[in-house]
Amino acid sequence: MSSETINAAAAGTWRLGDLTVNRLGFGTMRLTGSGAFDQGTPSDRERSLGVLRRALELGVNHIDTAAFYFSSLRSANELVNSALAPYPDDLVIVTKVGPGRDPSGAWLPWARPEQLRGQVEENLRQLGRDHLDVVNLRTHGRHSIAEHFGALAALREAGLVRHLGVSDVDPEQLAEAQAIAPVVCVQNRYALDTRTESDEVLRICGEQGIAFVPFFAIVGSGGSKGASGAQDAEVLAVARAHGVTPAQIRLAWTLHRGAHVLAIPGTGDPDHLVQNVAAGAIRLSDDELARLV
């Protein structure tokens, strides 16, 4: 089947609370240009808008974004708003709070609990919405998150947020959040070469029906700087066998980690977008999965 005919629905669906999404979604971090976290070269605005619209044409109905995703001239949330509003009824937009940047792009101290409402409202303004579908609390270390998550739970009760999630957490922090309010998703760093710390969280999520949403699933240890080093020989071999790219195999491997695992690869390249969506239809054999461990 041609990758052009693949739809994100080929990856199957999962739930974020009462919201059903295709397991192959889209992350906006790379839409703003080469420096999503610095003042690098801004992206081409029309191309970024086109990528977002094309994502929806390909069946993507889960977009991950954040107010702190911006470069010198581009804001990911503003691009989402401009490209996709008025939003389709089935589109789920997930954002995150905790980190913050000042207008020049410099990182601010991690938000205090009483500052989270302002961060939620900033996302609402930029996205042009009166409530957010899902908000993840992004942590910054192994410490209690009860006060912060409690502040978000209050915003959920107030109707500003529909569902809550957590990001970059260990099992203890996840349990701490769940004691306060329902958790519909966990976003942790997870990839072929960077997964040890999150394997237990992935297992817990699977047992409890919580969506596990890896970030940096393609680039792995390269993180926000992109893929680093030579591709693993086994990944290359499996990719050649399927006639696809190593990045597509990494995405397929991610989705094979469990029915509750979602993928949110990001790109500003229309061709890469089509490849990412097509990865949701790749089926790896037990032998191939064993080779990739």
PDB file of C-alpha atoms in Angstrom:
ATOM      1  CA  MET A   1       0.000   0.000   0.000  1.00  0.00           C
ATOM      2  CA  SER A   2       1.296   3.420  -0.911  1.00  0.00           C
ATOM      3  CA  SER A   3       2.175   5.619   2.032  1.00  0.00           C
ATOM      4  CA  GLU A   4      -0.009   8.302   0.434  1.00  0.00           C
ATOM      5  CA  THR A   5      -3.085   6.133   1.047  1.00  0.00           C
ATOM      6  CA  ILE A   6      -2.293   5.402   4.691  1.00  0.00           C
ATOM      7  CA  ASN A   7      -4.505   7.032   7.286  1.00  0.00           C
ATOM      8  CA  ALA A   8      -3.595   7.584  10.941  1.00  0.00           C
ATOM      9  CA  ALA A   9      -6.484   5.303  11.841  1.00  0.00           C
ATOM     10  CA  ALA A  10      -4.349   2.367  10.646  1.00  0.00           C
ATOM     11  CA  ALA A  11      -2.509   2.553  13.970  1.00  0.00           C
ATOM     12  CA  GLY A  12      -5.722   1.887  15.895  1.00  0.00           C
ATOM     13  CA  THR A  13      -7.315   4.015  18.583  1.00  0.00           C
ATOM     14  CA  TRP A  14      -7.069   4.622  22.330  1.00  0.00           C
ATOM     15  CA  ARG A  15      -8.784   6.847  24.829  1.00  0.00           C
ATOM     16  CA  LEU A  16      -7.796  10.010  26.645  1.00  0.00           C
ATOM     17  CA  GLY A  17     -10.554   9.917  29.230  1.00  0.00           C
ATOM     18  CA  ASP A  18     -13.769  10.077  27.199  1.00  0.00           C
ATOM     19  CA  LEU A  19     -11.926  11.275  24.080  1.00  0.00           C
ATOM     20  CA  THR A  20     -10.974   8.715  21.429  1.00  0.00           C
ATOM     21  CA  VAL A  21      -7.868   9.405  19.341  1.00  0.00           C
ATOM     22  CA  ASN A  22      -5.913   7.605  16.671  1.00  0.00           C
ATOM     23  CA  ARG A  23      -2.737   6.228  18.228  1.00  0.00           C
ATOM     24  CA  LEU A  24      -0.601   8.032  15.644  1.00  0.00           C
ATOM     25  CA  GLY A  25      -0.729  11.739  16.473  1.00  0.00           C
ATOM     26  CA  PHE A  26       1.370  14.833  15.827  1.00  0.00           C
ATOM     27  CA  GLY A  27       3.704  16.919  17.989  1.00  0.00           C
ATOM     28  CA  THR A  28       4.164  20.605  17.210  1.00  0.00           C
ATOM     29  CA  MET A  29       7.582  21.282  18.749  1.00  0.00           C
ATOM     30  CA  ARG A  30       9.454  21.213  15.428  1.00  0.00           C
ATOM     31  CA  LEU A  31       6.937  23.378  13.586  1.00  0.00           C
ATOM     32  CA  THR A  32       8.504  26.615  14.766  1.00  0.00           C
ATOM     33  CA  GLY A  33      11.868  26.073  13.089  1.00  0.00           C
ATOM     34  CA  SER A  34      15.336  24.803  13.850  1.00  0.00           C
ATOM     35  CA  GLY A  35      15.308  26.276  17.331  1.00  0.00           C
ATOM     36  CA  ALA A  36      12.068  25.361  19.084  1.00  0.00           C
ATOM     37  CA  PHE A  37      13.836  25.991  22.383  1.00  0.00           C
ATOM     38  CA  ASP A  38      16.159  28.766  21.241  1.00  0.00           C
ATOM     39  CA  GLN A  39      16.213  31.542  18.698  1.00  0.00           C
ATOM     40  CA  GLY A  40      17.161  29.450  15.688  1.00  0.00           C
ATOM     41  CA  THR A  41      16.024  29.896  12.105  1.00  0.00           C
ATOM     42  CA  PRO A  42      12.246  30.436  12.000  1.00  0.00           C
ATOM     43  CA  SER A  43      10.174  27.999   9.995  1.00  0.00           C
ATOM     44  CA  ASP A  44       8.365  28.920   6.806  1.00  0.00           C
ATOM     45  CA  ARG A  45       4.929  29.922   8.074  1.00  0.00           C
ATOM     46  CA  GLU A  46       2.875  28.708   5.105  1.00  0.00           C
ATOM     47  CA  ARG A  47       4.703  25.396   5.054  1.00  0.00           C
ATOM     48  CA  SER A  48       4.037  24.861   8.770  1.00  0.00           C
ATOM     49  CA  LEU A  49       0.363  25.704   8.332  1.00  0.00           C
ATOM     50  CA  GLY A  50       0.213  23.270   5.433  1.00  0.00           C
ATOM     51  CA  VAL A  51       1.766  20.480   7.488  1.00  0.00           C
ATOM     52  CA  LEU A  52      -0.887  20.903  10.185  1.00  0.00           C
ATOM     53  CA  ARG A  53      -3.729  20.837   7.675  1.00  0.00           C
ATOM     54  CA  ARG A  54      -2.224  17.842   5.919  1.00  0.00           C
ATOM     55  CA  ALA A  55      -1.954  16.006   9.238  1.00  0.00           C
ATOM     56  CA  LEU A  56      -5.708  16.253   9.694  1.00  0.00           C
ATOM     57  CA  GLU A  57      -6.294  15.156   6.099  1.00  0.00           C
ATOM     58  CA  LEU A  58      -4.247  12.046   6.919  1.00  0.00           C
ATOM     59  CA  GLY A  59      -6.470  11.214   9.878  1.00  0.00           C
ATOM     60  CA  VAL A  60      -4.472  12.722  12.735  1.00  0.00           C
ATOM     61  CA  ASN A  61      -6.872  13.810  15.483  1.00  0.00           C
ATOM     62  CA  HIS A  62      -4.434  14.158  18.415  1.00  0.00           C
ATOM     63  CA  ILE A  63      -2.101  17.163  18.465  1.00  0.00           C
ATOM     64  CA  ASP A  64       0.427  17.764  21.228  1.00  0.00           C
ATOM     65  CA  THR A  65       1.589  21.324  21.796  1.00  0.00           C
ATOM     66  CA  ALA A  66       2.651  23.852  24.434  1.00  0.00           C
ATOM     67  CA  ALA A  67       2.775  27.619  24.903  1.00  0.00           C
ATOM     68  CA  PHE A  68       6.543  27.389  25.412  1.00  0.00           C
ATOM     69  CA  TYR A  69       7.053  25.911  21.934  1.00  0.00           C
ATOM     70  CA  PHE A  70       8.194  29.003  20.090  1.00  0.00           C
ATOM     71  CA  SER A  71      11.189  30.411  18.227  1.00  0.00           C
ATOM     72  CA  SER A  72      12.044  33.982  17.327  1.00  0.00           C
ATOM     73  CA  LEU A  73       9.104  34.465  14.933  1.00  0.00           C
ATOM     74  CA  ARG A  74       6.910  31.397  15.323  1.00  0.00           C
ATOM     75  CA  SER A  75       4.556  30.131  18.039  1.00  0.00           C
ATOM     76  CA  ALA A  76       3.347  26.521  17.770  1.00  0.00           C
ATOM     77  CA  ASN A  77       0.002  27.320  19.390  1.00  0.00           C
ATOM     78  CA  GLU A  78      -0.583  30.272  17.076  1.00  0.00           C
ATOM     79  CA  LEU A  79       0.186  28.071  14.070  1.00  0.00           C
ATOM     80  CA  VAL A  80      -2.290  25.447  15.298  1.00  0.00           C
ATOM     81  CA  ASN A  81      -4.963  28.106  15.788  1.00  0.00           C
ATOM     82  CA  SER A  82      -4.379  29.732  12.398  1.00  0.00           C
ATOM     83  CA  ALA A  83      -4.256  26.451  10.504  1.00  0.00           C
ATOM     84  CA  LEU A  84      -7.050  24.491  12.139  1.00  0.00           C
ATOM     85  CA  ALA A  85      -9.615  26.782  13.780  1.00  0.00           C
ATOM     86  CA  PRO A  86     -12.537  26.387  13.816  1.00  0.00           C
ATOM     87  CA  TYR A  87     -11.456  23.038  15.177  1.00  0.00           C
ATOM     88  CA  PRO A  88     -13.086  19.773  14.052  1.00  0.00           C
ATOM     89  CA  ASP A  89     -15.212  18.166  16.747  1.00  0.00           C
ATOM     90  CA  ASP A  90     -13.023  15.061  16.879  1.00  0.00           C
ATOM     91  CA  LEU A  91      -9.707  16.919  17.196  1.00  0.00           C
ATOM     92  CA  VAL A  92      -8.037  16.542  20.610  1.00  0.00           C
ATOM     93  CA  ILE A  93      -5.421  19.159  21.489  1.00  0.00           C
ATOM     94  CA  VAL A  94      -3.102  18.291  24.365  1.00  0.00           C
ATOM     95  CA  THR A  95      -0.856  20.857  25.983  1.00  0.00           C
ATOM     96  CA  LYS A  96       1.466  20.986  28.973  1.00  0.00           C
ATOM     97  CA  VAL A  97       2.321  23.346  31.786  1.00  0.00           C
ATOM     98  CA  GLY A  98       5.062  23.670  34.371  1.00  0.00           C
ATOM     99  CA  PRO A  99       7.931  24.969  32.226  1.00  0.00           C
ATOM    100  CA  GLY A 100       7.760  28.536  30.959  1.00  0.00           C
ATOM    101  CA  ARG A 101       9.773  31.031  28.937  1.00  0.00           C
ATOM    102  CA  ASP A 102       9.818  34.809  28.918  1.00  0.00           C
ATOM    103  CA  PRO A 103       9.064  36.731  25.691  1.00  0.00           C
ATOM    104  CA  SER A 104      12.739  36.663  24.682  1.00  0.00           C
ATOM    105  CA  GLY A 105      12.778  32.872  24.950  1.00  0.00           C
ATOM    106  CA  ALA A 106      14.770  32.583  28.180  1.00  0.00           C
ATOM    107  CA  TRP A 107      13.610  29.804  30.498  1.00  0.00           C
ATOM    108  CA  LEU A 108      11.792  30.852  33.643  1.00  0.00           C
ATOM    109  CA  PRO A 109      11.861  28.988  36.973  1.00  0.00           C
ATOM    110  CA  TRP A 110       9.456  26.057  37.093  1.00  0.00           C
ATOM    111  CA  ALA A 111       5.968  27.409  37.728  1.00  0.00           C
ATOM    112  CA  ARG A 112       4.640  27.584  41.264  1.00  0.00           C
ATOM    113  CA  PRO A 113       1.197  26.027  41.837  1.00  0.00           C
ATOM    114  CA  GLU A 114      -0.486  29.428  41.836  1.00  0.00           C
ATOM    115  CA  GLN A 115       1.089  30.235  38.454  1.00  0.00           C
ATOM    116  CA  LEU A 116      -0.409  27.241  36.650  1.00  0.00           C
ATOM    117  CA  ARG A 117      -3.725  28.973  36.048  1.00  0.00           C
ATOM    118  CA  GLY A 118      -1.901  31.714  34.141  1.00  0.00           C
ATOM    119  CA  GLN A 119      -0.125  29.091  32.028  1.00  0.00           C
ATOM    120  CA  VAL A 120      -3.418  27.345  31.272  1.00  0.00           C
ATOM    121  CA  GLU A 121      -4.997  30.679  30.323  1.00  0.00           C
ATOM    122  CA  GLU A 122      -2.034  31.472  28.082  1.00  0.00           C
ATOM    123  CA  ASN A 123      -2.680  28.251  26.162  1.00  0.00           C
ATOM    124  CA  LEU A 124      -6.393  29.060  25.975  1.00  0.00           C
ATOM    125  CA  ARG A 125      -5.673  32.514  24.518  1.00  0.00           C
ATOM    126  CA  GLN A 126      -3.162  31.271  21.969  1.00  0.00           C
ATOM    127  CA  LEU A 127      -5.309  28.349  20.849  1.00  0.00           C
ATOM    128  CA  GLY A 128      -8.533  30.370  20.851  1.00  0.00           C
ATOM    129  CA  ARG A 129     -10.411  27.976  23.103  1.00  0.00           C
ATOM    130  CA  ASP A 130     -12.558  28.254  26.209  1.00  0.00           C
ATOM    131  CA  HIS A 131     -11.253  24.988  27.644  1.00  0.00           C
ATOM    132  CA  LEU A 132      -8.322  22.643  27.045  1.00  0.00           C
ATOM    133  CA  ASP A 133      -8.939  18.987  26.193  1.00  0.00           C
ATOM    134  CA  VAL A 134      -5.951  17.611  28.115  1.00  0.00           C
ATOM    135  CA  VAL A 135      -3.277  19.376  30.163  1.00  0.00           C
ATOM    136  CA  ASN A 136      -0.129  17.560  31.257  1.00  0.00           C
ATOM    137  CA  LEU A 137       1.843  18.666  34.299  1.00  0.00           C
ATOM    138  CA  ARG A 138       5.491  18.470  33.256  1.00  0.00           C
ATOM    139  CA  THR A 139       7.685  17.800  36.286  1.00  0.00           C
ATOM    140  CA  HIS A 140      11.294  18.829  36.778  1.00  0.00           C
ATOM    141  CA  GLY A 141      12.747  16.224  39.079  1.00  0.00           C
ATOM    142  CA  ARG A 142      11.807  13.518  41.529  1.00  0.00           C
ATOM    143  CA  HIS A 143       9.837  15.397  44.164  1.00  0.00           C
ATOM    144  CA  SER A 144       6.240  15.705  45.328  1.00  0.00           C
ATOM    145  CA  ILE A 145       3.876  16.998  42.656  1.00  0.00           C
ATOM    146  CA  ALA A 146       0.779  16.972  44.879  1.00  0.00           C
ATOM    147  CA  GLU A 147       0.457  20.740  45.271  1.00  0.00           C
ATOM    148  CA  HIS A 148       0.930  21.416  41.557  1.00  0.00           C
ATOM    149  CA  PHE A 149      -1.383  18.625  40.425  1.00  0.00           C
ATOM    150  CA  GLY A 150      -3.942  19.745  42.973  1.00  0.00           C
ATOM    151  CA  ALA A 151      -3.900  23.210  41.422  1.00  0.00           C
ATOM    152  CA  LEU A 152      -4.609  21.685  38.010  1.00  0.00           C
ATOM    153  CA  ALA A 153      -7.367  19.533  39.505  1.00  0.00           C
ATOM    154  CA  ALA A 154      -9.020  22.750  40.733  1.00  0.00           C
ATOM    155  CA  LEU A 155      -8.849  24.168  37.192  1.00  0.00           C
ATOM    156  CA  ARG A 156     -10.453  20.961  35.944  1.00  0.00           C
ATOM    157  CA  GLU A 157     -13.269  21.408  38.440  1.00  0.00           C
ATOM    158  CA  ALA A 158     -13.638  25.009  37.262  1.00  0.00           C
ATOM    159  CA  GLY A 159     -14.136  23.826  33.662  1.00  0.00           C
ATOM    160  CA  LEU A 160     -10.938  25.248  32.162  1.00  0.00           C
ATOM    161  CA  VAL A 161      -9.493  21.762  31.613  1.00  0.00           C
ATOM    162  CA  ARG A 162     -11.305  18.576  30.621  1.00  0.00           C
ATOM    163  CA  HIS A 163      -8.688  15.948  31.463  1.00  0.00           C
ATOM    164  CA  LEU A 164      -5.322  15.832  33.213  1.00  0.00           C
ATOM    165  CA  GLY A 165      -2.074  14.033  32.549  1.00  0.00           C
ATOM    166  CA  VAL A 166       1.506  14.032  33.821  1.00  0.00           C
ATOM    167  CA  SER A 167       4.878  14.138  32.097  1.00  0.00           C
ATOM    168  CA  ASP A 168       8.373  12.977  33.019  1.00  0.00           C
ATOM    169  CA  VAL A 169       7.203  11.097  36.107  1.00  0.00           C
ATOM    170  CA  ASP A 170       8.208   7.994  38.032  1.00  0.00           C
ATOM    171  CA  PRO A 171       5.698   5.459  39.440  1.00  0.00           C
ATOM    172  CA  GLU A 172       5.513   7.255  42.790  1.00  0.00           C
ATOM    173  CA  GLN A 173       4.655  10.600  41.204  1.00  0.00           C
ATOM    174  CA  LEU A 174       2.030   8.969  39.002  1.00  0.00           C
ATOM    175  CA  ALA A 175       0.400   7.380  42.059  1.00  0.00           C
ATOM    176  CA  GLU A 176       0.555  10.697  43.886  1.00  0.00           C
ATOM    177  CA  ALA A 177      -1.307  12.425  41.059  1.00  0.00           C
ATOM    178  CA  GLN A 178      -3.894   9.655  40.781  1.00  0.00           C
ATOM    179  CA  ALA A 179      -4.758  10.073  44.450  1.00  0.00           C
ATOM    180  CA  ILE A 180      -5.825  13.648  43.649  1.00  0.00           C
ATOM    181  CA  ALA A 181      -7.614  13.360  40.291  1.00  0.00           C
ATOM    182  CA  PRO A 182      -7.888  10.946  37.338  1.00  0.00           C
ATOM    183  CA  VAL A 183      -4.820  10.752  35.077  1.00  0.00           C
ATOM    184  CA  VAL A 184      -5.628  10.007  31.426  1.00  0.00           C
ATOM    185  CA  CYS A 185      -2.094   9.999  30.009  1.00  0.00           C
ATOM    186  CA  VAL A 186       1.581   9.912  30.886  1.00  0.00           C
ATOM    187  CA  GLN A 187       4.163  11.566  28.644  1.00  0.00           C
ATOM    188  CA  ASN A 188       7.648  10.233  29.367  1.00  0.00           C
ATOM    189  CA  ARG A 189      10.824  10.093  27.355  1.00  0.00           C
ATOM    190  CA  TYR A 190      10.861   6.677  25.724  1.00  0.00           C
ATOM    191  CA  ALA A 191      12.586   5.232  22.672  1.00  0.00           C
ATOM    192  CA  LEU A 192      14.558   2.209  21.560  1.00  0.00           C
ATOM    193  CA  ASP A 193      17.724   3.516  23.173  1.00  0.00           C
ATOM    194  CA  THR A 194      16.212   5.513  26.056  1.00  0.00           C
ATOM    195  CA  ARG A 195      13.546   3.470  27.765  1.00  0.00           C
ATOM    196  CA  THR A 196      14.860   1.793  30.927  1.00  0.00           C
ATOM    197  CA  GLU A 197      13.600   4.379  33.396  1.00  0.00           C
ATOM    198  CA  SER A 198      10.092   4.396  31.929  1.00  0.00           C
ATOM    199  CA  ASP A 199       9.498   0.668  31.386  1.00  0.00           C
ATOM    200  CA  GLU A 200       7.806   0.360  34.764  1.00  0.00           C
ATOM    201  CA  VAL A 201       5.616   3.397  34.114  1.00  0.00           C
ATOM    202  CA  LEU A 202       4.630   1.962  30.730  1.00  0.00           C
ATOM    203  CA  ARG A 203       3.633  -1.304  32.429  1.00  0.00           C
ATOM    204  CA  ILE A 204       1.581   0.454  35.090  1.00  0.00           C
ATOM    205  CA  CYS A 205      -0.204   2.526  32.462  1.00  0.00           C
ATOM    206  CA  GLY A 206      -1.067  -0.601  30.501  1.00  0.00           C
ATOM    207  CA  GLU A 207      -2.522  -2.311  33.567  1.00  0.00           C
ATOM    208  CA  GLN A 208      -4.642   0.727  34.412  1.00  0.00           C
ATOM    209  CA  GLY A 209      -5.747   1.704  30.903  1.00  0.00           C
ATOM    210  CA  ILE A 210      -3.821   4.975  30.941  1.00  0.00           C
ATOM    211  CA  ALA A 211      -2.398   6.243  27.643  1.00  0.00           C
ATOM    212  CA  PHE A 212       1.406   6.193  27.561  1.00  0.00           C
ATOM    213  CA  VAL A 213       2.706   8.866  25.181  1.00  0.00           C
ATOM    214  CA  PRO A 214       6.479   8.787  24.552  1.00  0.00           C
ATOM    215  CA  PHE A 215       8.341  11.906  23.531  1.00  0.00           C
ATOM    216  CA  PHE A 216      11.543  11.789  21.461  1.00  0.00           C
ATOM    217  CA  ALA A 217      10.458   8.345  20.215  1.00  0.00           C
ATOM    218  CA  ILE A 218      12.317   8.763  16.922  1.00  0.00           C
ATOM    219  CA  VAL A 219      15.429  10.702  17.885  1.00  0.00           C
ATOM    220  CA  GLY A 220      16.008   8.794  21.130  1.00  0.00           C
ATOM    221  CA  SER A 221      19.149   9.910  22.919  1.00  0.00           C
ATOM    222  CA  GLY A 222      19.485  12.904  20.598  1.00  0.00           C
ATOM    223  CA  GLY A 223      16.463  14.529  22.216  1.00  0.00           C
ATOM    224  CA  SER A 224      15.436  17.958  21.018  1.00  0.00           C
ATOM    225  CA  LYS A 225      18.712  18.273  19.089  1.00  0.00           C
ATOM    226  CA  GLY A 226      17.667  15.483  16.743  1.00  0.00           C
ATOM    227  CA  ALA A 227      18.978  12.027  16.011  1.00  0.00           C
ATOM    228  CA  SER A 228      22.588  11.523  16.983  1.00  0.00           C
ATOM    229  CA  GLY A 229      25.101   8.950  15.824  1.00  0.00           C
ATOM    230  CA  ALA A 230      24.737   6.107  13.351  1.00  0.00           C
ATOM    231  CA  GLN A 231      21.452   4.206  13.184  1.00  0.00           C
ATOM    232  CA  ASP A 232      21.486   0.894  14.974  1.00  0.00           C
ATOM    233  CA  ALA A 233      22.300  -1.936  12.566  1.00  0.00           C
ATOM    234  CA  GLU A 234      19.217  -3.919  13.513  1.00  0.00           C
ATOM    235  CA  VAL A 235      16.937  -0.935  12.936  1.00  0.00           C
ATOM    236  CA  LEU A 236      18.486  -0.449   9.515  1.00  0.00           C
ATOM    237  CA  ALA A 237      18.097  -4.125   8.658  1.00  0.00           C
ATOM    238  CA  VAL A 238      14.427  -4.214   9.641  1.00  0.00           C
ATOM    239  CA  ALA A 239      13.802  -0.955   7.797  1.00  0.00           C
ATOM    240  CA  ARG A 240      15.336  -2.362   4.607  1.00  0.00           C
ATOM    241  CA  ALA A 241      13.207  -5.499   4.906  1.00  0.00           C
ATOM    242  CA  HIS A 242      10.052  -3.382   4.997  1.00  0.00           C
ATOM    243  CA  GLY A 243      11.239  -0.844   2.435  1.00  0.00           C
ATOM    244  CA  VAL A 244      10.837   2.020   4.901  1.00  0.00           C
ATOM    245  CA  THR A 245      13.052   4.419   6.828  1.00  0.00           C
ATOM    246  CA  PRO A 246      14.681   3.761  10.227  1.00  0.00           C
ATOM    247  CA  ALA A 247      12.515   6.516  11.700  1.00  0.00           C
ATOM    248  CA  GLN A 248       9.405   4.657  10.578  1.00  0.00           C
ATOM    249  CA  ILE A 249      10.645   1.465  12.235  1.00  0.00           C
ATOM    250  CA  ARG A 250      11.297   3.354  15.468  1.00  0.00           C
ATOM    251  CA  LEU A 251       7.728   4.656  15.397  1.00  0.00           C
ATOM    252  CA  ALA A 252       6.336   1.217  14.597  1.00  0.00           C
ATOM    253  CA  TRP A 253       8.344  -0.280  17.468  1.00  0.00           C
ATOM    254  CA  THR A 254       6.916   2.383  19.789  1.00  0.00           C
ATOM    255  CA  LEU A 255       3.347   1.509  18.834  1.00  0.00           C
ATOM    256  CA  HIS A 256       4.070  -2.194  19.306  1.00  0.00           C
ATOM    257  CA  ARG A 257       4.919  -1.626  22.974  1.00  0.00           C
ATOM    258  CA  GLY A 258       1.238  -1.847  23.869  1.00  0.00           C
ATOM    259  CA  ALA A 259      -2.242  -0.963  22.666  1.00  0.00           C
ATOM    260  CA  HIS A 260      -2.213   1.922  25.142  1.00  0.00           C
ATOM    261  CA  VAL A 261       0.939   3.487  23.644  1.00  0.00           C
ATOM    262  CA  LEU A 262       0.465   6.557  21.452  1.00  0.00           C
ATOM    263  CA  ALA A 263       2.991   8.275  19.192  1.00  0.00           C
ATOM    264  CA  ILE A 264       3.300  12.037  18.638  1.00  0.00           C
ATOM    265  CA  PRO A 265       6.144  12.478  16.116  1.00  0.00           C
ATOM    266  CA  GLY A 266       6.687  16.039  14.998  1.00  0.00           C
ATOM    267  CA  THR A 267       8.023  17.468  11.769  1.00  0.00           C
ATOM    268  CA  GLY A 268       7.883  20.585   9.646  1.00  0.00           C
ATOM    269  CA  ASP A 269       8.420  18.542   6.467  1.00  0.00           C
ATOM    270  CA  PRO A 270       5.306  17.430   4.527  1.00  0.00           C
ATOM    271  CA  ASP A 271       7.052  14.309   3.209  1.00  0.00           C
ATOM    272  CA  HIS A 272       8.209  13.262   6.663  1.00  0.00           C
ATOM    273  CA  LEU A 273       4.651  13.746   7.908  1.00  0.00           C
ATOM    274  CA  VAL A 274       3.345  11.243   5.359  1.00  0.00           C
ATOM    275  CA  GLN A 275       6.087   8.781   6.345  1.00  0.00           C
ATOM    276  CA  ASN A 276       5.299   9.185  10.046  1.00  0.00           C
ATOM    277  CA  VAL A 277       1.606   8.514   9.508  1.00  0.00           C
ATOM    278  CA  ALA A 278       2.400   5.530   7.295  1.00  0.00           C
ATOM    279  CA  ALA A 279       4.481   4.053  10.127  1.00  0.00           C
ATOM    280  CA  GLY A 280       1.245   3.410  11.977  1.00  0.00           C
ATOM    281  CA  ALA A 281       0.409   0.688   9.460  1.00  0.00           C
ATOM    282  CA  ILE A 282       3.740  -1.176   9.760  1.00  0.00           C
ATOM    283  CA  ARG A 283       3.367  -4.560  11.445  1.00  0.00           C
ATOM    284  CA  LEU A 284       6.542  -6.001  12.957  1.00  0.00           C
ATOM    285  CA  SER A 285       6.924  -9.728  13.493  1.00  0.00           C
ATOM    286  CA  ASP A 286       7.821 -11.269  16.838  1.00  0.00           C
ATOM    287  CA  ASP A 287      11.264 -12.036  15.422  1.00  0.00           C
ATOM    288  CA  GLU A 288      11.773  -8.448  14.321  1.00  0.00           C
ATOM    289  CA  LEU A 289      10.655  -7.130  17.687  1.00  0.00           C
ATOM    290  CA  ALA A 290      13.097  -9.478  19.408  1.00  0.00           C
ATOM    291  CA  ARG A 291      15.916  -8.183  17.202  1.00  0.00           C
ATOM    292  CA  LEU A 292      15.071  -4.620  18.177  1.00  0.00           C
ATOM    293  CA  VAL A 293      15.179  -5.171  21.939  1.00  0.00           C
TER     294      VAL A 293
END
